[in-house]
Amino acid sequence: MTDQAPRPEGDIPSKPTAASRTTLSHIMTGSDTNLLGTVHGGVIMKLVDDAAGAVAGRHSGGPAVTASMDEMVFLEPVRVGDLVHVRAQVNWTGRSSMEVGVRVMAERWNESTPAQQVGSAYLVFAAVDGDGKPRPVPPVIPETERDKRRYQEAQIRRTHRLARRRAIKELREKRIADGIDID
C-alpha cells in the first residue's frame, strides 16, 4: 500500500477489507417494475447506493455521503420475483474518501439455482463530520489477491476521475477566457 496518500501522524488504524463488507438482499415486486415489466434500473441503483453507503459508514466509523458513481453496468434484466443480493466492499481509501465496489446478483426466489451476476458499480464516498466537512478514514488493507487487484484498479479509476475533472475545468476556463458562453 505504498501508493496510498501520506497520512498525518497519530492517524486512524487500518481496517481489513472484510471488516465492512456487507450484502443487502431484497425481493423484487411489481412496484419495482418499469414500462417493460422488468425491474427499473433506478431501483437497482438505489439498492447499490444503500449497500455501498452502509459499507462506507462501517469502514469510516460514521457518516459518509455519495460523491460519485462510476461505471454502473446492467448485465441482465432483473425480474419480479428475483431475490437480489447487492454485495459491497471498500476497494480503496484516500484521506477522506473511499471507493466501494458493488456486485449485483439475482436468483429466482423459489428456485435453488445459483445466483447470476446482473450488474456492478463503483461508487466514491466521502466521510463527513457533523458539520458536513471531510473527515479522515482508516486505510483499507486488501486481504486477498482479488482485494489487491481491486485496490490497484481503484487507483486507476481515481487517476482517470481526477484527470477528467481537470480536463473539463481547463476547457471551461478556456471557453470563459475566449468569451464563449458555457451554460
XYZ file of C-alpha atoms in Angstrom:
183
model
C 0.000 0.000 0.000
C 2.845 2.366 -0.689
C 0.712 4.121 -3.330
C -1.675 5.399 -0.690
C -1.646 9.116 0.089
C 0.540 10.043 3.100
C -1.389 10.403 6.339
C -0.755 12.621 9.344
C 0.859 11.098 12.431
C -1.457 9.633 15.050
C -3.940 8.651 12.355
C -6.679 6.056 12.479
C -5.662 2.376 12.495
C -6.126 0.472 9.233
C -9.028 -1.904 8.670
C -9.102 -5.075 6.566
C -11.434 -5.308 3.594
C -13.626 -7.875 5.364
C -14.323 -5.551 8.322
C -17.005 -3.605 6.457
C -18.013 -5.949 3.617
C -21.775 -6.485 3.500
C -24.634 -7.942 1.468
C -28.064 -6.363 1.142
C -30.825 -8.679 -0.140
C -34.229 -7.639 -1.449
C -37.026 -9.462 -3.266
C -38.322 -7.602 -6.320
C -42.056 -6.971 -6.554
C -44.454 -5.460 -9.053
C -43.955 -1.978 -7.609
C -40.280 -2.149 -8.702
C -41.029 -2.557 -12.429
C -40.544 -0.258 -15.389
C -42.731 0.023 -18.509
C -41.120 -3.115 -19.968
C -42.142 -5.230 -16.974
C -38.622 -5.728 -15.650
C -37.170 -4.108 -12.550
C -36.420 -0.425 -13.046
C -32.707 0.407 -13.187
C -33.261 3.168 -10.641
C -34.498 0.614 -8.097
C -31.284 -1.379 -8.548
C -29.209 1.821 -8.343
C -30.847 2.729 -5.025
C -30.048 -0.719 -3.612
C -26.466 -0.292 -4.841
C -26.198 3.130 -3.168
C -27.763 1.802 0.057
C -25.346 -1.148 0.305
C -22.336 0.997 -0.614
C -23.376 3.635 1.924
C -23.606 1.024 4.669
C -20.119 -0.232 3.811
C -18.677 3.306 3.686
C -20.252 4.178 7.042
C -18.977 0.971 8.625
C -15.469 1.418 7.283
C -15.200 5.091 8.188
C -16.918 4.712 11.562
C -19.530 7.377 10.879
C -21.463 9.295 8.242
C -20.368 9.080 4.618
C -22.021 10.631 1.578
C -22.072 9.538 -2.061
C -19.637 11.673 -4.052
C -19.880 9.855 -7.388
C -20.988 6.674 -9.095
C -18.797 5.188 -11.797
C -19.493 2.501 -14.308
C -22.960 1.330 -13.264
C -23.318 -1.656 -15.565
C -26.518 -3.652 -16.069
C -25.622 -7.094 -17.431
C -29.009 -8.839 -17.353
C -32.574 -7.729 -16.644
C -33.958 -8.300 -13.154
C -37.494 -9.657 -12.966
C -40.331 -9.555 -10.486
C -39.775 -12.428 -8.077
C -35.993 -12.228 -8.246
C -34.139 -12.200 -4.966
C -31.428 -9.575 -5.496
C -28.215 -9.643 -3.462
C -26.102 -6.491 -3.506
C -22.567 -7.247 -2.290
C -20.323 -4.322 -1.424
C -16.842 -3.710 -0.077
C -14.306 -0.913 0.244
C -11.762 -1.274 -2.564
C -9.565 1.747 -1.846
C -9.249 4.633 0.602
C -7.770 8.102 0.414
C -7.638 10.658 3.209
C -11.397 11.167 3.479
C -12.756 9.240 0.501
C -13.396 5.584 -0.232
C -14.162 3.666 -3.381
C -16.790 0.987 -2.789
C -17.170 -1.813 -5.305
C -20.603 -3.374 -5.694
C -21.685 -6.591 -7.388
C -25.400 -7.203 -8.004
C -26.557 -10.842 -8.098
C -30.073 -12.186 -8.735
C -31.761 -15.543 -8.284
C -35.352 -16.701 -8.506
C -36.938 -16.566 -5.074
C -38.471 -20.048 -5.414
C -35.689 -21.951 -7.189
C -32.444 -23.423 -5.936
C -30.363 -22.313 -8.914
C -27.181 -20.295 -8.368
C -27.420 -16.514 -8.343
C -26.328 -14.801 -11.562
C -24.432 -11.517 -11.736
C -26.774 -8.882 -13.162
C -24.821 -5.690 -12.510
C -21.864 -3.919 -10.964
C -20.829 -0.428 -9.965
C -18.124 1.627 -8.326
C -19.063 4.464 -6.005
C -16.938 7.051 -4.246
C -17.989 8.117 -0.765
C -16.668 10.975 1.341
C -16.623 10.610 5.109
C -18.077 13.701 6.775
C -18.296 15.056 10.299
C -21.339 16.617 11.989
C -20.816 19.847 10.038
C -20.586 18.069 6.685
C -16.823 18.645 6.466
C -14.498 15.857 5.270
C -13.034 13.681 7.997
C -10.256 11.095 7.807
C -10.969 7.428 7.085
C -8.956 4.376 8.081
C -6.735 2.957 5.358
C -8.129 -0.272 3.904
C -5.955 -3.388 3.977
C -6.594 -5.639 0.964
C -6.572 -9.211 2.264
C -6.781 -11.491 -0.763
C -5.278 -11.396 -4.235
C -8.726 -10.327 -5.507
C -8.795 -7.485 -2.964
C -5.307 -6.400 -4.037
C -6.390 -6.371 -7.699
C -9.480 -4.312 -6.810
C -7.302 -1.872 -4.860
C -4.981 -1.372 -7.847
C -7.897 -0.997 -10.276
C -9.498 1.557 -7.937
C -6.318 3.641 -8.066
C -6.540 3.643 -11.872
C -10.197 4.732 -11.763
C -9.272 7.526 -9.317
C -6.491 8.744 -11.614
C -8.958 8.822 -14.533
C -11.624 10.651 -12.490
C -9.125 13.326 -11.447
C -7.741 13.714 -14.990
C -11.266 14.010 -16.449
C -12.227 16.608 -13.818
C -9.047 18.601 -14.513
C -9.551 18.488 -18.319
C -13.161 19.674 -18.037
C -12.164 22.502 -15.701
C -9.416 23.606 -18.083
C -11.799 23.511 -21.061
C -14.391 25.601 -19.227
C -11.778 28.125 -18.125
C -10.525 28.425 -21.712
C -14.050 28.930 -23.053
C -14.675 31.650 -20.453
C -11.358 33.324 -21.320
C -12.341 33.176 -25.032
C -15.705 34.779 -24.202
C -17.709 31.721 -25.175
C -20.923 31.071 -23.259
C -20.585 27.857 -21.218
C -24.149 27.429 -19.954
